[in-house]
Amino acid sequence: MKMNVVLLLGLVITSLASTASAIAGTATYYTVYVPSACYGNAQQGTLIAAANPSLYNNGAACGRRYRVTCTGGTNQVPNPCRGGSVTVKIVDLCPGCGANQLDLSQEAFSKIGNPDAGRIKIDYTQV
């Protein structure tokens, strides 16, 4: 019984820690993936993202992976979220992105959000 309580407590703490570390922000999407600020003309797949200038940090974010989850809409488009999450690799800089904004590939955006929405609310966590 005592072992089960300790295990359950550990799971609760781990769950709270991962929730607490999520960053609330917004996501948009883009469709031209090369060249990129991190990898030039080298293809990096389609589950990718461009980071806002602060997150990009002069290229320090290149190659980092983030789990992104849609949390709601930013406009009147119905059903902006599709559920679930997607893991993306940072491959580019989004110089026009605001604080806590990610510019996802269209493929990544479409996995979690309705492309008709154009912009969605997200939570993201480095993995």
PDB file of C-alpha atoms in Angstrom:
ATOM      1  CA  MET A   1       0.000   0.000   0.000  1.00  0.00           C
ATOM      2  CA  LYS A   2       2.781   2.434   0.963  1.00  0.00           C
ATOM      3  CA  MET A   3       4.619   1.677  -2.330  1.00  0.00           C
ATOM      4  CA  ASN A   4       1.454   2.463  -4.331  1.00  0.00           C
ATOM      5  CA  VAL A   5       1.027   5.803  -2.578  1.00  0.00           C
ATOM      6  CA  VAL A   6       4.650   6.759  -3.267  1.00  0.00           C
ATOM      7  CA  LEU A   7       4.292   5.727  -6.917  1.00  0.00           C
ATOM      8  CA  LEU A   8       1.043   7.662  -7.293  1.00  0.00           C
ATOM      9  CA  LEU A   9       2.580  10.738  -5.654  1.00  0.00           C
ATOM     10  CA  GLY A  10       5.548  10.519  -8.035  1.00  0.00           C
ATOM     11  CA  LEU A  11       3.228  10.368 -11.049  1.00  0.00           C
ATOM     12  CA  VAL A  12       1.255  13.384  -9.824  1.00  0.00           C
ATOM     13  CA  ILE A  13       4.424  15.428  -9.273  1.00  0.00           C
ATOM     14  CA  THR A  14       5.783  14.462 -12.714  1.00  0.00           C
ATOM     15  CA  SER A  15       2.478  15.413 -14.336  1.00  0.00           C
ATOM     16  CA  LEU A  16       2.392  18.766 -12.570  1.00  0.00           C
ATOM     17  CA  ALA A  17       6.002  19.504 -13.498  1.00  0.00           C
ATOM     18  CA  SER A  18       5.399  18.858 -17.193  1.00  0.00           C
ATOM     19  CA  THR A  19       2.224  20.972 -17.148  1.00  0.00           C
ATOM     20  CA  ALA A  20       3.971  23.799 -15.312  1.00  0.00           C
ATOM     21  CA  SER A  21       6.780  23.922 -17.850  1.00  0.00           C
ATOM     22  CA  ALA A  22       4.482  24.315 -20.864  1.00  0.00           C
ATOM     23  CA  ILE A  23       4.615  27.735 -22.516  1.00  0.00           C
ATOM     24  CA  ALA A  24       1.332  29.294 -23.639  1.00  0.00           C
ATOM     25  CA  GLY A  25       1.539  31.000 -27.017  1.00  0.00           C
ATOM     26  CA  THR A  26       0.166  31.084 -30.540  1.00  0.00           C
ATOM     27  CA  ALA A  27       0.946  29.273 -33.761  1.00  0.00           C
ATOM     28  CA  THR A  28       0.644  30.170 -37.412  1.00  0.00           C
ATOM     29  CA  TYR A  29       1.878  28.177 -40.395  1.00  0.00           C
ATOM     30  CA  TYR A  30       4.093  28.532 -43.451  1.00  0.00           C
ATOM     31  CA  THR A  31       4.609  26.524 -46.635  1.00  0.00           C
ATOM     32  CA  VAL A  32       8.124  27.218 -48.009  1.00  0.00           C
ATOM     33  CA  TYR A  33      10.642  25.239 -45.973  1.00  0.00           C
ATOM     34  CA  VAL A  34      13.992  25.839 -47.682  1.00  0.00           C
ATOM     35  CA  PRO A  35      16.233  27.598 -47.370  1.00  0.00           C
ATOM     36  CA  SER A  36      16.077  27.765 -43.587  1.00  0.00           C
ATOM     37  CA  ALA A  37      18.135  29.846 -41.169  1.00  0.00           C
ATOM     38  CA  CYS A  38      19.427  26.713 -39.426  1.00  0.00           C
ATOM     39  CA  TYR A  39      20.076  24.275 -42.256  1.00  0.00           C
ATOM     40  CA  GLY A  40      20.257  26.269 -45.488  1.00  0.00           C
ATOM     41  CA  ASN A  41      18.950  24.162 -48.393  1.00  0.00           C
ATOM     42  CA  ALA A  42      19.083  20.832 -46.529  1.00  0.00           C
ATOM     43  CA  GLN A  43      15.612  19.307 -46.176  1.00  0.00           C
ATOM     44  CA  GLN A  44      14.587  18.591 -42.573  1.00  0.00           C
ATOM     45  CA  GLY A  45      11.246  16.891 -43.188  1.00  0.00           C
ATOM     46  CA  THR A  46       7.837  18.459 -42.769  1.00  0.00           C
ATOM     47  CA  LEU A  47       7.191  18.354 -38.999  1.00  0.00           C
ATOM     48  CA  ILE A  48       9.206  21.520 -38.480  1.00  0.00           C
ATOM     49  CA  ALA A  49       8.829  25.045 -37.137  1.00  0.00           C
ATOM     50  CA  ALA A  50      10.322  28.516 -37.195  1.00  0.00           C
ATOM     51  CA  ALA A  51      10.993  30.094 -33.797  1.00  0.00           C
ATOM     52  CA  ASN A  52      10.296  33.646 -32.660  1.00  0.00           C
ATOM     53  CA  PRO A  53      13.481  35.738 -32.283  1.00  0.00           C
ATOM     54  CA  SER A  54      13.681  35.250 -28.514  1.00  0.00           C
ATOM     55  CA  LEU A  55      13.355  31.472 -28.671  1.00  0.00           C
ATOM     56  CA  TYR A  56      15.636  31.290 -31.742  1.00  0.00           C
ATOM     57  CA  ASN A  57      18.350  33.051 -29.716  1.00  0.00           C
ATOM     58  CA  ASN A  58      20.866  33.547 -32.540  1.00  0.00           C
ATOM     59  CA  GLY A  59      20.489  29.932 -33.651  1.00  0.00           C
ATOM     60  CA  ALA A  60      20.712  28.260 -30.238  1.00  0.00           C
ATOM     61  CA  ALA A  61      17.247  26.727 -30.798  1.00  0.00           C
ATOM     62  CA  CYS A  62      18.230  25.015 -34.064  1.00  0.00           C
ATOM     63  CA  GLY A  63      17.485  21.299 -33.816  1.00  0.00           C
ATOM     64  CA  ARG A  64      15.507  21.515 -30.579  1.00  0.00           C
ATOM     65  CA  ARG A  65      12.212  19.641 -30.545  1.00  0.00           C
ATOM     66  CA  TYR A  66       8.981  20.894 -29.052  1.00  0.00           C
ATOM     67  CA  ARG A  67       5.688  19.162 -28.370  1.00  0.00           C
ATOM     68  CA  VAL A  68       2.901  21.525 -29.450  1.00  0.00           C
ATOM     69  CA  THR A  69      -0.761  21.245 -28.449  1.00  0.00           C
ATOM     70  CA  CYS A  70      -3.638  23.378 -29.705  1.00  0.00           C
ATOM     71  CA  THR A  71      -5.571  24.903 -26.799  1.00  0.00           C
ATOM     72  CA  GLY A  72      -8.089  27.100 -28.629  1.00  0.00           C
ATOM     73  CA  GLY A  73      -8.862  29.551 -31.354  1.00  0.00           C
ATOM     74  CA  THR A  74      -7.875  33.162 -31.828  1.00  0.00           C
ATOM     75  CA  ASN A  75     -10.731  34.051 -34.182  1.00  0.00           C
ATOM     76  CA  GLN A  76     -14.270  32.971 -35.100  1.00  0.00           C
ATOM     77  CA  VAL A  77     -13.341  29.854 -37.119  1.00  0.00           C
ATOM     78  CA  PRO A  78     -15.290  26.938 -35.602  1.00  0.00           C
ATOM     79  CA  ASN A  79     -13.402  23.922 -34.245  1.00  0.00           C
ATOM     80  CA  PRO A  80      -9.876  25.381 -34.429  1.00  0.00           C
ATOM     81  CA  CYS A  81      -8.293  22.399 -32.639  1.00  0.00           C
ATOM     82  CA  ARG A  82      -8.132  18.804 -33.851  1.00  0.00           C
ATOM     83  CA  GLY A  83      -6.920  17.298 -30.588  1.00  0.00           C
ATOM     84  CA  GLY A  84      -3.638  15.663 -29.728  1.00  0.00           C
ATOM     85  CA  SER A  85      -0.213  17.177 -30.141  1.00  0.00           C
ATOM     86  CA  VAL A  86       2.646  17.221 -32.628  1.00  0.00           C
ATOM     87  CA  THR A  87       6.402  17.250 -32.101  1.00  0.00           C
ATOM     88  CA  VAL A  88       8.310  19.669 -34.323  1.00  0.00           C
ATOM     89  CA  LYS A  89      11.974  20.444 -34.907  1.00  0.00           C
ATOM     90  CA  ILE A  90      13.128  24.082 -34.951  1.00  0.00           C
ATOM     91  CA  VAL A  91      14.742  24.707 -38.344  1.00  0.00           C
ATOM     92  CA  ASP A  92      14.208  28.398 -38.970  1.00  0.00           C
ATOM     93  CA  LEU A  93      13.780  31.903 -37.599  1.00  0.00           C
ATOM     94  CA  CYS A  94      10.435  33.688 -37.812  1.00  0.00           C
ATOM     95  CA  PRO A  95      11.523  37.334 -37.612  1.00  0.00           C
ATOM     96  CA  GLY A  96       7.925  38.582 -37.653  1.00  0.00           C
ATOM     97  CA  CYS A  97       6.713  36.277 -34.903  1.00  0.00           C
ATOM     98  CA  GLY A  98       5.766  37.726 -31.563  1.00  0.00           C
ATOM     99  CA  ALA A  99       6.703  36.483 -28.110  1.00  0.00           C
ATOM    100  CA  ASN A 100       5.821  32.811 -27.548  1.00  0.00           C
ATOM    101  CA  GLN A 101       4.738  32.366 -31.174  1.00  0.00           C
ATOM    102  CA  LEU A 102       5.797  29.429 -33.338  1.00  0.00           C
ATOM    103  CA  ASP A 103       5.396  29.347 -37.104  1.00  0.00           C
ATOM    104  CA  LEU A 104       4.674  25.684 -37.825  1.00  0.00           C
ATOM    105  CA  SER A 105       4.946  23.897 -41.141  1.00  0.00           C
ATOM    106  CA  GLN A 106       1.530  23.512 -42.741  1.00  0.00           C
ATOM    107  CA  GLU A 107       1.751  19.752 -42.129  1.00  0.00           C
ATOM    108  CA  ALA A 108       2.464  20.191 -38.407  1.00  0.00           C
ATOM    109  CA  PHE A 109      -0.234  22.856 -37.997  1.00  0.00           C
ATOM    110  CA  SER A 110      -2.772  20.621 -39.766  1.00  0.00           C
ATOM    111  CA  LYS A 111      -2.145  17.772 -37.315  1.00  0.00           C
ATOM    112  CA  ILE A 112      -3.333  19.856 -34.350  1.00  0.00           C
ATOM    113  CA  GLY A 113      -5.375  22.695 -35.839  1.00  0.00           C
ATOM    114  CA  ASN A 114      -7.734  23.703 -38.597  1.00  0.00           C
ATOM    115  CA  PRO A 115      -5.693  25.505 -41.299  1.00  0.00           C
ATOM    116  CA  ASP A 116      -8.715  27.728 -41.983  1.00  0.00           C
ATOM    117  CA  ALA A 117      -8.146  29.252 -38.538  1.00  0.00           C
ATOM    118  CA  GLY A 118      -4.717  30.540 -39.620  1.00  0.00           C
ATOM    119  CA  ARG A 119      -3.680  31.225 -36.018  1.00  0.00           C
ATOM    120  CA  ILE A 120      -4.369  29.111 -32.937  1.00  0.00           C
ATOM    121  CA  LYS A 121      -3.578  29.201 -29.239  1.00  0.00           C
ATOM    122  CA  ILE A 122      -1.008  26.608 -28.197  1.00  0.00           C
ATOM    123  CA  ASP A 123       0.992  25.198 -25.332  1.00  0.00           C
ATOM    124  CA  TYR A 124       4.488  24.015 -26.174  1.00  0.00           C
ATOM    125  CA  THR A 125       7.184  22.189 -24.260  1.00  0.00           C
ATOM    126  CA  GLN A 126      10.737  21.256 -25.201  1.00  0.00           C
ATOM    127  CA  VAL A 127      11.154  17.480 -25.428  1.00  0.00           C
TER     128      VAL A 127
END
